[in-house]
Tab-separated table of C-alpha atoms in Angstrom:
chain	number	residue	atom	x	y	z
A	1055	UNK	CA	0.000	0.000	0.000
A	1056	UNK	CA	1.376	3.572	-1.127
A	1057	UNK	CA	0.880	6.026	1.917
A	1058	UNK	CA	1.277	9.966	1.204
A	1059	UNK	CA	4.688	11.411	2.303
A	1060	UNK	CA	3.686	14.051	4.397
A	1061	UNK	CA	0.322	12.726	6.487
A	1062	UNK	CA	0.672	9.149	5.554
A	1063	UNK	CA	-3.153	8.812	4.374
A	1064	UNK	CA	-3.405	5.865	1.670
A	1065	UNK	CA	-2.962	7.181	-1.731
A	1066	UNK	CA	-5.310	5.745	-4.257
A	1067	UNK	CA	-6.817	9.180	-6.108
A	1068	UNK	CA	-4.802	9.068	-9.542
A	1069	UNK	CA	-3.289	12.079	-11.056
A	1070	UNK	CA	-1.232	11.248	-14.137
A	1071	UNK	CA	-0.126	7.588	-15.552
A	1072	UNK	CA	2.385	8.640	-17.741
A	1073	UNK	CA	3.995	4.708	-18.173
A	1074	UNK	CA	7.237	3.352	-17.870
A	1075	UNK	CA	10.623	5.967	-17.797
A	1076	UNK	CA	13.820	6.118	-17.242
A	1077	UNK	CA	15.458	8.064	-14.980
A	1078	UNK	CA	15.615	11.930	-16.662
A	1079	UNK	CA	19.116	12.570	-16.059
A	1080	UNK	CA	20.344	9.154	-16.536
A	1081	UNK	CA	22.322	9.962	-19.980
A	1082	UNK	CA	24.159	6.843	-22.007
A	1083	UNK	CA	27.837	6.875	-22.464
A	1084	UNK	CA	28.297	6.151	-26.011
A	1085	UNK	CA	30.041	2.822	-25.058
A	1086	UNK	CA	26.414	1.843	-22.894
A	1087	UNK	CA	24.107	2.520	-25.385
A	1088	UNK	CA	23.575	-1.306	-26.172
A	1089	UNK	CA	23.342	-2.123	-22.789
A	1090	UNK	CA	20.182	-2.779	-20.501
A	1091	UNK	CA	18.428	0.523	-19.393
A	1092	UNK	CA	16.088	0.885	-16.147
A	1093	UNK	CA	12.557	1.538	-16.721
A	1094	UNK	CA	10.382	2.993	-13.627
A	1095	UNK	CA	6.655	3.609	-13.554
A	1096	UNK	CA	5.788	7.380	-14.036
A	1097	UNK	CA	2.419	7.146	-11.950
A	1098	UNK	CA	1.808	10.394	-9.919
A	1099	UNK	CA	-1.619	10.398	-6.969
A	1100	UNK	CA	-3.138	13.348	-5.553
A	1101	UNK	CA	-3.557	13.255	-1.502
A	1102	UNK	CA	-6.692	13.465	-0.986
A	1103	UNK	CA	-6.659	14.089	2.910
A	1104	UNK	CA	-3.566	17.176	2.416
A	1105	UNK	CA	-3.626	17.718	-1.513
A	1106	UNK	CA	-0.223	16.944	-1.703
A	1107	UNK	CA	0.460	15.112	-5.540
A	1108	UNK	CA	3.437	12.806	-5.248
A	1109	UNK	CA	5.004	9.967	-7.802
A	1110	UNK	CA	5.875	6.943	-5.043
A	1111	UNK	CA	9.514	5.813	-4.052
A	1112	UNK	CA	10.459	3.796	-6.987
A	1113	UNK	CA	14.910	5.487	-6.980
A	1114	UNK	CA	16.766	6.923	-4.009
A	1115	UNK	CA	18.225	10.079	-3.961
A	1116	UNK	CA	21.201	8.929	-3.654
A	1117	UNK	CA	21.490	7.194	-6.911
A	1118	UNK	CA	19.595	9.988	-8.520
A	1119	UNK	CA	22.116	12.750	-7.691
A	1120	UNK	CA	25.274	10.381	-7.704
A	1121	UNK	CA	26.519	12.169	-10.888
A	1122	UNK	CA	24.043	14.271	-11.466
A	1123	UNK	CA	24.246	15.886	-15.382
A	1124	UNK	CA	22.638	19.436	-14.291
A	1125	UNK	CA	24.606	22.380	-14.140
A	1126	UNK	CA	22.687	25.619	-13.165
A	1127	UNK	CA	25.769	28.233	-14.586
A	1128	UNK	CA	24.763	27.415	-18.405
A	1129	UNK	CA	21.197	28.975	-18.171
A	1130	UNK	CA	21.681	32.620	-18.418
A	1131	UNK	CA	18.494	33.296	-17.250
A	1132	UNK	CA	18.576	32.002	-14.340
A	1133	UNK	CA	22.020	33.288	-13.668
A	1134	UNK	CA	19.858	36.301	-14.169
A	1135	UNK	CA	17.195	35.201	-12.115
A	1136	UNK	CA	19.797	34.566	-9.535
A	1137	UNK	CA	21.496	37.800	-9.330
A	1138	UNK	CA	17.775	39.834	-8.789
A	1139	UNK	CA	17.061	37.434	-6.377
A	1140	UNK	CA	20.237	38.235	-4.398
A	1141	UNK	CA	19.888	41.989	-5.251
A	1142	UNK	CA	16.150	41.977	-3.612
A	1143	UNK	CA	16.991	40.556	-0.558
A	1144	UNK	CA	20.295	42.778	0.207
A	1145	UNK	CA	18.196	45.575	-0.514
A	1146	UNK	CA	14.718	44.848	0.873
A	1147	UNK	CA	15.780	42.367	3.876
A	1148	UNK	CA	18.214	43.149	6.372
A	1149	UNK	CA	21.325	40.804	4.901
A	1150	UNK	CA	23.927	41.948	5.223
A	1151	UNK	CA	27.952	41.199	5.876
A	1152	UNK	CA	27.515	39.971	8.942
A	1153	UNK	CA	24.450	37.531	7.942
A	1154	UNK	CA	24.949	33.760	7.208
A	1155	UNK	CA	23.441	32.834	4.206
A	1156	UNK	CA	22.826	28.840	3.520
A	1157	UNK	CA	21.464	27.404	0.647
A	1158	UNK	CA	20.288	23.869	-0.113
A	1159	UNK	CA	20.870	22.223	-3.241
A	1160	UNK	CA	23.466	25.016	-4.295
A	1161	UNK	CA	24.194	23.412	-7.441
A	1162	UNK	CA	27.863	25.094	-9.005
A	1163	UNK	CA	27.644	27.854	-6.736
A	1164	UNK	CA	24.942	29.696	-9.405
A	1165	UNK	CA	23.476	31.356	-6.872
A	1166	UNK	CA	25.605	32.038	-3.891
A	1167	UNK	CA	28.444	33.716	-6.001
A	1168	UNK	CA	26.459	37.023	-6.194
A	1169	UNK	CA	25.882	37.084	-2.183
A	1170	UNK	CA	29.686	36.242	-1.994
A	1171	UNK	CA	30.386	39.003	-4.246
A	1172	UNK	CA	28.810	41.435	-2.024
A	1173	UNK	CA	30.908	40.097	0.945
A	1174	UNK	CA	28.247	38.133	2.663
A	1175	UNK	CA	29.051	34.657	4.560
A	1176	UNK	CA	27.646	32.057	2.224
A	1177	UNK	CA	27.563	27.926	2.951
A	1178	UNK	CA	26.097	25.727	0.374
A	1179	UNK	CA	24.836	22.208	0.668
A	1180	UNK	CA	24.713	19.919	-2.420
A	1181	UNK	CA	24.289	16.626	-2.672
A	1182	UNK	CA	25.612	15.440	-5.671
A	1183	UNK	CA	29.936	15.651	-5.388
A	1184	UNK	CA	30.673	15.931	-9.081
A	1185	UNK	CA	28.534	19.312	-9.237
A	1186	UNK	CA	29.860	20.427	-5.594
A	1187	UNK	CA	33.409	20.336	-7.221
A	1188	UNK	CA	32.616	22.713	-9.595
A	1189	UNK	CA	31.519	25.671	-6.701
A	1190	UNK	CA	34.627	24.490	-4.521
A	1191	UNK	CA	36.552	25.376	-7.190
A	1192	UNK	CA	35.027	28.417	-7.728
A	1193	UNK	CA	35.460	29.512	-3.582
A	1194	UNK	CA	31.968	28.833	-2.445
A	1195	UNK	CA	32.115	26.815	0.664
A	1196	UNK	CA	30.001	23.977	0.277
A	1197	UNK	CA	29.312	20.529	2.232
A	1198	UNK	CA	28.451	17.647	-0.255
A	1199	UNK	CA	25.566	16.059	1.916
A	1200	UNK	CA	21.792	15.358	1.413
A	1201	UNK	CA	19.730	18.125	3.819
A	1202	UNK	CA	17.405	17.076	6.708
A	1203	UNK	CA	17.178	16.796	10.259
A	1204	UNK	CA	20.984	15.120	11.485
A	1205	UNK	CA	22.949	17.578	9.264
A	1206	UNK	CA	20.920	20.762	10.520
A	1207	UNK	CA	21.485	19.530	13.861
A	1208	UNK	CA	25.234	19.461	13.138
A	1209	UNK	CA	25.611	22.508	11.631
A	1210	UNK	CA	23.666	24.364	14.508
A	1211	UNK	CA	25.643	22.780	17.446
A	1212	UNK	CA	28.859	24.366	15.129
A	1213	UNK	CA	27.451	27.626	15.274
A	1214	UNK	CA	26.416	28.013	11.631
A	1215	UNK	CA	22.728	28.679	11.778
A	1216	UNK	CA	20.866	30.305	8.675
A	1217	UNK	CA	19.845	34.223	8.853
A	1218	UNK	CA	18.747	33.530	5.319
A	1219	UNK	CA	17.816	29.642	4.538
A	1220	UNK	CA	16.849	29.462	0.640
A	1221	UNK	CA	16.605	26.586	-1.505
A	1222	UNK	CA	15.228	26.708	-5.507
A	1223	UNK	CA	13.575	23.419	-7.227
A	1224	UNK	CA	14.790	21.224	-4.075
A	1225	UNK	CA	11.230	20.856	-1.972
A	1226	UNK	CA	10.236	18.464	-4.560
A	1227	UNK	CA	13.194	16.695	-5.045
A	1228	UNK	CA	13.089	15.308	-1.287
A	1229	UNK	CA	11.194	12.198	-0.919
A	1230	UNK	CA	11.081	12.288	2.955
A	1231	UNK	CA	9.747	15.903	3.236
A	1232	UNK	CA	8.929	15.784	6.871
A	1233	UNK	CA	12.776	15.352	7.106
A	1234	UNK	CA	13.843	17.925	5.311
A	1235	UNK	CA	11.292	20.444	6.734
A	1236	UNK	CA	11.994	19.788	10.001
A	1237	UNK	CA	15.993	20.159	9.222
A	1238	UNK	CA	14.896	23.677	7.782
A	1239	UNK	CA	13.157	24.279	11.460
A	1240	UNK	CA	16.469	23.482	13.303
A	1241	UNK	CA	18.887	25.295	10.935
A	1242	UNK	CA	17.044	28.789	10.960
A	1243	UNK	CA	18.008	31.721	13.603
A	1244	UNK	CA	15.216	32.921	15.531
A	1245	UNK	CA	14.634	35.630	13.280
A	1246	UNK	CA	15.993	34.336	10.286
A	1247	UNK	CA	13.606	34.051	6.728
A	1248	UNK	CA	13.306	30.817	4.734
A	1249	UNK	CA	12.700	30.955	1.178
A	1250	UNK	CA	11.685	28.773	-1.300
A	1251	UNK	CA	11.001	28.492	-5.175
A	1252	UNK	CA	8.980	25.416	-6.707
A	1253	UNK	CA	7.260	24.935	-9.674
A	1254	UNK	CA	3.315	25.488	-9.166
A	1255	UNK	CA	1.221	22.888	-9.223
A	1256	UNK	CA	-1.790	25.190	-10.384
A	1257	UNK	CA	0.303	26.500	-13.341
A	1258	UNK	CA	1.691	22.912	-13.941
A	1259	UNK	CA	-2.755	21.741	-14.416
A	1260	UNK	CA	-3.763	24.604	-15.976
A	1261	UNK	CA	-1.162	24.768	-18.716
A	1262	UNK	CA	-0.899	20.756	-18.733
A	1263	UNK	CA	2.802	20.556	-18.030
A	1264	UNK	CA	3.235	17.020	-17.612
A	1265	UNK	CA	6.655	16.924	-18.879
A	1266	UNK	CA	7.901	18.630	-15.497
A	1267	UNK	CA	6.701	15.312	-13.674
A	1268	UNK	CA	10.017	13.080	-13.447
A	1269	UNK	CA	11.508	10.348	-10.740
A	1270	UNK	CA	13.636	13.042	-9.656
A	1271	UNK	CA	10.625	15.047	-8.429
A	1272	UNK	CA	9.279	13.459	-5.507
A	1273	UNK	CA	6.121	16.072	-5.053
A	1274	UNK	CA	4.393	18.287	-7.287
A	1275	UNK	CA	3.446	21.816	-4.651
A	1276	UNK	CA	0.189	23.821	-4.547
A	1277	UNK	CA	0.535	26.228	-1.850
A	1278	UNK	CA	-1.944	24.384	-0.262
A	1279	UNK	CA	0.262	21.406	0.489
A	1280	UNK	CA	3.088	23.680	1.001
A	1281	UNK	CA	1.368	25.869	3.909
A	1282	UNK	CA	0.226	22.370	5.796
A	1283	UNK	CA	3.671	21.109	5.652
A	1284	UNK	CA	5.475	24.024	6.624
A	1285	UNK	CA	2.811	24.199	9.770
A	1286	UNK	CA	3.102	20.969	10.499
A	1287	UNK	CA	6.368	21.511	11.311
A	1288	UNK	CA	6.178	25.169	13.346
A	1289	UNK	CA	7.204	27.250	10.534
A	1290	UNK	CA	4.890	29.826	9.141
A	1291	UNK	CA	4.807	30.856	5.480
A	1292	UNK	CA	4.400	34.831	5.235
A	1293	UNK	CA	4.898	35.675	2.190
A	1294	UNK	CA	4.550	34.279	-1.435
A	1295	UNK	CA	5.333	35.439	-4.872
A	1296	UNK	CA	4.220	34.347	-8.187
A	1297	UNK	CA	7.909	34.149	-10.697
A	1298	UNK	CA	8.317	33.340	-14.135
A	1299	UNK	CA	10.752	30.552	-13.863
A	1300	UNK	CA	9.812	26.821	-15.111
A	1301	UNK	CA	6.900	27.730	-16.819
A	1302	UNK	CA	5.407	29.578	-13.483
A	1303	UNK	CA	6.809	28.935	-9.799
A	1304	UNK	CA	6.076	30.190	-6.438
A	1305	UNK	CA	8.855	31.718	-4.235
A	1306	UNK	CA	7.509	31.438	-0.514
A	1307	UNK	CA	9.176	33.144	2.784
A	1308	UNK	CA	8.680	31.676	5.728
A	1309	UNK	CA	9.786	32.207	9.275
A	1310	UNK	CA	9.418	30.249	12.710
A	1311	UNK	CA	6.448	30.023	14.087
A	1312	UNK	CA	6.779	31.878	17.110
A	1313	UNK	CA	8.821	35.290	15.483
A	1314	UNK	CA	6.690	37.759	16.012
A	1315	UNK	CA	8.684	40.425	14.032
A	1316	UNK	CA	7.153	39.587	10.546
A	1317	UNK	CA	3.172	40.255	9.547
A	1318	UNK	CA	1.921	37.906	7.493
A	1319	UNK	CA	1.048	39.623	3.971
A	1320	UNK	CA	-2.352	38.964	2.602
A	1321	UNK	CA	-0.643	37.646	-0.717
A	1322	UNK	CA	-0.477	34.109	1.191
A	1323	UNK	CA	-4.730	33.681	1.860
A	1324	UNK	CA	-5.237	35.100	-1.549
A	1325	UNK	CA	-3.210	32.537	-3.077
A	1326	UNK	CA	-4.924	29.873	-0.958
A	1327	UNK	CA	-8.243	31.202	-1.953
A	1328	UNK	CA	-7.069	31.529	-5.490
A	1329	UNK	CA	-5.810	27.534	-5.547
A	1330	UNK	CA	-9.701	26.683	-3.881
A	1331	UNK	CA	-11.220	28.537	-6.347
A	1332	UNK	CA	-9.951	27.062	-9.225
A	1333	UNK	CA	-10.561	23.360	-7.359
A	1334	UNK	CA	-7.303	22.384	-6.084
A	1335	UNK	CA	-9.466	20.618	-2.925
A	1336	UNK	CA	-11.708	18.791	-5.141
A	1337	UNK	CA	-10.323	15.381	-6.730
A	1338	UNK	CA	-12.920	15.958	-9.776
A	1339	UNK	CA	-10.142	18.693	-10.866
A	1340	UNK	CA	-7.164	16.178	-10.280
A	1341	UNK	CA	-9.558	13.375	-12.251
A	1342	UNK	CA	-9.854	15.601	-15.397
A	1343	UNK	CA	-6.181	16.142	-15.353
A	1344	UNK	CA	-4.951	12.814	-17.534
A	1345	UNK	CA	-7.078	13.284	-19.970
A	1346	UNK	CA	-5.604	16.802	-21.098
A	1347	UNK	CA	-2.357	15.124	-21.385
A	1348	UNK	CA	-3.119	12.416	-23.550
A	1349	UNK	CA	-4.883	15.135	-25.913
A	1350	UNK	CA	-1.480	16.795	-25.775
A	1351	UNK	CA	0.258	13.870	-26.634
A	1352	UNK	CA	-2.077	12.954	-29.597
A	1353	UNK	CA	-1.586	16.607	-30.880
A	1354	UNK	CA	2.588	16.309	-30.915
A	1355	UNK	CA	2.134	13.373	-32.544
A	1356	UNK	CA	-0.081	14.413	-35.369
A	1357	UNK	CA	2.413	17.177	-36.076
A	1358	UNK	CA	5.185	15.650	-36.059
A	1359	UNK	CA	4.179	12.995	-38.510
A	1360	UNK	CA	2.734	15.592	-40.564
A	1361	UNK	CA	5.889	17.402	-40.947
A	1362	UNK	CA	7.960	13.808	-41.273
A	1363	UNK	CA	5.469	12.802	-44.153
A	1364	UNK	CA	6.865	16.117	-45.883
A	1365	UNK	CA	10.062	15.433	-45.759
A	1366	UNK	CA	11.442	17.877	-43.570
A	1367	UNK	CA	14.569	17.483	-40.689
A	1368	UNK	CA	13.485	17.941	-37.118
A	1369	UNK	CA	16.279	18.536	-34.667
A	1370	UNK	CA	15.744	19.258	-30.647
A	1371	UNK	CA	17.486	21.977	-28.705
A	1372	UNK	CA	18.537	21.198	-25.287
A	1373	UNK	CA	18.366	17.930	-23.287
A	1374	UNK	CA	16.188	18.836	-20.127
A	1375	UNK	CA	15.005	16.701	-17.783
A	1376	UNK	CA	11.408	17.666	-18.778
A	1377	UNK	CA	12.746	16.835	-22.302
A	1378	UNK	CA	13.274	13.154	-21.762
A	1379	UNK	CA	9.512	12.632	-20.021
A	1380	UNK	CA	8.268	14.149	-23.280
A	1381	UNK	CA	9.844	12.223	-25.549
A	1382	UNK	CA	9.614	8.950	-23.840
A	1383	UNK	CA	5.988	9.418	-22.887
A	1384	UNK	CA	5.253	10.179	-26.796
A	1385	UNK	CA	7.256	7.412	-27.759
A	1386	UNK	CA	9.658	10.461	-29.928
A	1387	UNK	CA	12.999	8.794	-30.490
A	1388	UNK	CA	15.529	9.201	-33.648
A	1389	UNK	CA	12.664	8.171	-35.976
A	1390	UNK	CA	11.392	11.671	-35.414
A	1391	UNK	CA	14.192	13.827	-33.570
A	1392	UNK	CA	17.768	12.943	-35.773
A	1393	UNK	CA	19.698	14.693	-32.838
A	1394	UNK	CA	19.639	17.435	-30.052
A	1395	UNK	CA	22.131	20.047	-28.910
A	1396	UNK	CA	22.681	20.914	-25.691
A	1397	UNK	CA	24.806	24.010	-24.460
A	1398	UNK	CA	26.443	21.974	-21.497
A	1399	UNK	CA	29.520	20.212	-22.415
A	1400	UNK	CA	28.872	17.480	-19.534
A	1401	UNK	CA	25.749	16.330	-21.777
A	1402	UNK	CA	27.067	16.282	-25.161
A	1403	UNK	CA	28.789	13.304	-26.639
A	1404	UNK	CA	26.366	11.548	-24.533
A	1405	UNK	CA	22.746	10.124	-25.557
A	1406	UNK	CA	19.246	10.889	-24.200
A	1407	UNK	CA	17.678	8.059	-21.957
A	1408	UNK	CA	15.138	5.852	-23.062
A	1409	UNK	CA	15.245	7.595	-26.979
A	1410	UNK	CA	18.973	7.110	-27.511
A	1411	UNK	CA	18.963	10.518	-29.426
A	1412	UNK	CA	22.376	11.877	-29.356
A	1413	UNK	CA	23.600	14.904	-27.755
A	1414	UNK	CA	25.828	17.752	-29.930
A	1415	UNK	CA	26.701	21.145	-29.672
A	1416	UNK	CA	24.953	23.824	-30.419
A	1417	UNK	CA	27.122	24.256	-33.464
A	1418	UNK	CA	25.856	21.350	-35.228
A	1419	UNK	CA	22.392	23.177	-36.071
A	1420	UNK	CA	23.961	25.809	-37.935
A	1421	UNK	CA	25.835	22.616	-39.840
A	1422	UNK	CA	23.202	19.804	-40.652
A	1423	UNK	CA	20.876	23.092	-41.361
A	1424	UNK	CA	16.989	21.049	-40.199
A	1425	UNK	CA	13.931	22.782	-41.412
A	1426	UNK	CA	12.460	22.132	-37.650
A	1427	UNK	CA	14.161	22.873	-34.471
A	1428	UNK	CA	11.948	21.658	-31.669
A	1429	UNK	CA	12.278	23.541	-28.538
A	1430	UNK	CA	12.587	20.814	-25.595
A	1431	UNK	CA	13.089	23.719	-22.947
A	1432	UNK	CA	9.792	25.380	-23.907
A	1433	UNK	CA	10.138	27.672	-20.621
A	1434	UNK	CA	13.056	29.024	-22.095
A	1435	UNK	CA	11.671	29.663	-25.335
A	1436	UNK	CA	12.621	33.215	-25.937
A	1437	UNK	CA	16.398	32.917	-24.694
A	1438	UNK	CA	16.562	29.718	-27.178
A	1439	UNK	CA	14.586	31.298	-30.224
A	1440	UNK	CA	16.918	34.150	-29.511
A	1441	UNK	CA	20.291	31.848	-29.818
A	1442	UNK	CA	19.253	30.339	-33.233
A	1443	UNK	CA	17.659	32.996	-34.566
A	1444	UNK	CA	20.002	32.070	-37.825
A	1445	UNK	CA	17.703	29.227	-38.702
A	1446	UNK	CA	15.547	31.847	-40.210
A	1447	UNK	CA	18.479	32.265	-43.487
A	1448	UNK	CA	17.314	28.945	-44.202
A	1449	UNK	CA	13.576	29.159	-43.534
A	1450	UNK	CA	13.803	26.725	-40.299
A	1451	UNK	CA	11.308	27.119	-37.854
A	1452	UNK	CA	10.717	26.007	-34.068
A	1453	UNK	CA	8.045	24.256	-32.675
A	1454	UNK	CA	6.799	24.690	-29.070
A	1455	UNK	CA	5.560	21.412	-28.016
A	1456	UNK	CA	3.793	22.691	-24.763
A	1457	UNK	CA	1.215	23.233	-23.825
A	1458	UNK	CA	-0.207	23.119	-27.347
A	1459	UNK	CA	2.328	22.008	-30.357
A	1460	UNK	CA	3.002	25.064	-32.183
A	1461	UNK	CA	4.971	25.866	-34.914
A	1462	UNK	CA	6.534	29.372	-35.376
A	1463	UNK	CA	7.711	30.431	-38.539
């Protein structure tokens, strides 16, 4: 019997079958790509005691993020996204040079490199080693550990307590979130401010983003589920924000419980009113949900056979982790896609899981010249349209696959 992974109710309310996967960010060595690959249900339930929607247990984290093949430095925009992040909360929070910032999953030191910059104390925690390295190198102290209660107890008894805890896409990378949540309790000052960005469930239904759901995300967060958590647990959400990033996030700030020195903005019932409004606390809305996404599926499809029945060359840009779920769920391999590009030199040489499509550099559009590019990234649409703009001398075009297949000329 699946139980949830906050309350523990049984979880039988379906949300999204989207079959067997493998792992997103398990690429193939060229010299593997004959061998036996791991296939995992892709089967996320809706809560439907806390709301929470959650894919069950099938990988550990720690074979997940062994060697993990994301590296946060080769998005500009969210390098961008980064630095106003850092800017906003010099400038309209009291950090300052003598505040310890922490953040959790700190990737290559994307982030923490702009507080450092300004001469604030910064300690980052990331779990996989290979992509620690890279931050180490670059100065940023960082401890190569997975995050819950034991290490925030350490860390505390040395003195190293969080005036500013923040963490971006980890909350629903963490199977046992009680854990984590609790670690987040122990780790933050008295006064200090948590924040957190996660992709929003609401955004995620009503734009049928399916492709986001992957073994390496645990949960899928409505503030809803978020706000009983965080309660759960003594910590109270005061804040929330509505951002841009993966196709529309939340950032939430949250403090303990008991500080007294932060009002609770009315942005946080809104938002909760907003999510019961459009039926968030109603498994009818979760029921419809599957549907959508096969529709989406069956459109893809029909244009991509269209444009194969033509004649014409479709190539992908990027290798995402939302990438792979798309293609494998569509059953998209090297019969559609001859090859994608990707601008991180960890990926390329490599092949996508599941497809076997392989991985170039960028610099092999402007070679084979396709007449398609299709965008795999689609939240990044305009930075990526932007970069091959030059597939216009040749009449190429790009096609958007979510969350209706477009093509733009």
């Amino acid at each position: 019997m699946q139980t949830c992974r906050f309350c523990g109710e049984e979880l039988t309310q379906n949300f999204v079958d989207l079959g067997m996967s493998p792992l997103s960010n398990s690429f193939i060595k060229p010299e593997s790509l004959y061998a036996a690959e791991t296939f995992l249900p892709l089967h996320a339930f809706v809560c439907s005691h806390c709301h929470l929607v959650q894919l069950e247990d099938f990988e550990t984290p720690e074979h997940i993020f062994q060697n993990y093949a994301y590296f946060s430095s080769f998005s500009q925009s969210w390098l961008l996204h980064a630095q106003n992040y850092v800017q906003k909360m010099i400038t309209e929070y009291p950090i300052t040079t003598n505040s310890h910032v922490v953040e959790i999953a700190s990737n290559d030191g994307y982030l923490l490199q702009y507080f450092k910059e300004s001469n604030v104390p910064v300690l980052g925690i990331e779990p996989a080693k290979n992509v620690a390295k890279v931050a180490i190198d670059k100065g940023i102290p960082t401890i190569s550990n997975f995050f819950g209660r034991d290490l925030a107890s350490d860390l505390s008894a040395k003195g190293k307590q969080a005036d500013l805890l923040l963490g971006n896409n980890v909350l629903a990378h963490v199977p046992d979130i009680n854990d984590f949540v609790a670690g987040m309790k122990i780790l933050l000052k008295s006064d200090g401010i948590i924040t957190m960005e996660f992709p929003h469930l609401l955004k995620l239904m009503e734009d049928v983003q399916f492709d986001t759901i992957y073994h390496e995300h645990f949960s899928y967060l409505s503030l809803t589920a978020v706000n009983k958590i965080f309660d759960a647990h003594d910590l109270r959400i005061f804040n929330v924000e509505k951002i841009e990033t993966h196709g529309g996030s939340l950032r939430i700030y949250a403090k303990h419980s008991e500080d007294l020195t932060k009002q609770v903005d009315q942005r946080v019932q809104n938002l909760l009113d907003q999510e019961e409004q459009a039926g968030l606390l109603t498994m009818e809305t979760y029921n419809d949900f599957s549907n959508r996404v096969k529709q989406v599926k069956r459109n893809l499809l029909e244009l991509l056979l269209k444009l194969k029945n033509e004649g014409k060359t479709i190539v992908g840009y990027g290798a995402p982790a939302k990438g792979n779920t798309l293609l494998n769920y569509c059953g998209i391999g090297s019969d559609f896609v001859d090859y994608t590009v990707d601008r991180s030199p960890y990926k390329q040489g490599l092949f996508l899981p599941g497809t076997h499509i392989p991985i170039h550099s960028p610099g092999m559009i402007q070679e084979s010249k396709p007449d398609v590019v299709l965008i795999l990234p689609w939240n990044l649409k305009e930075e990526i349209m932007d970069q091959t703009s030059f597939i216009r001398e040749w009449g190429g075009k790009w096609i958007i696959p979510m969350p209706e297949a477009i093509i733009i000329e």
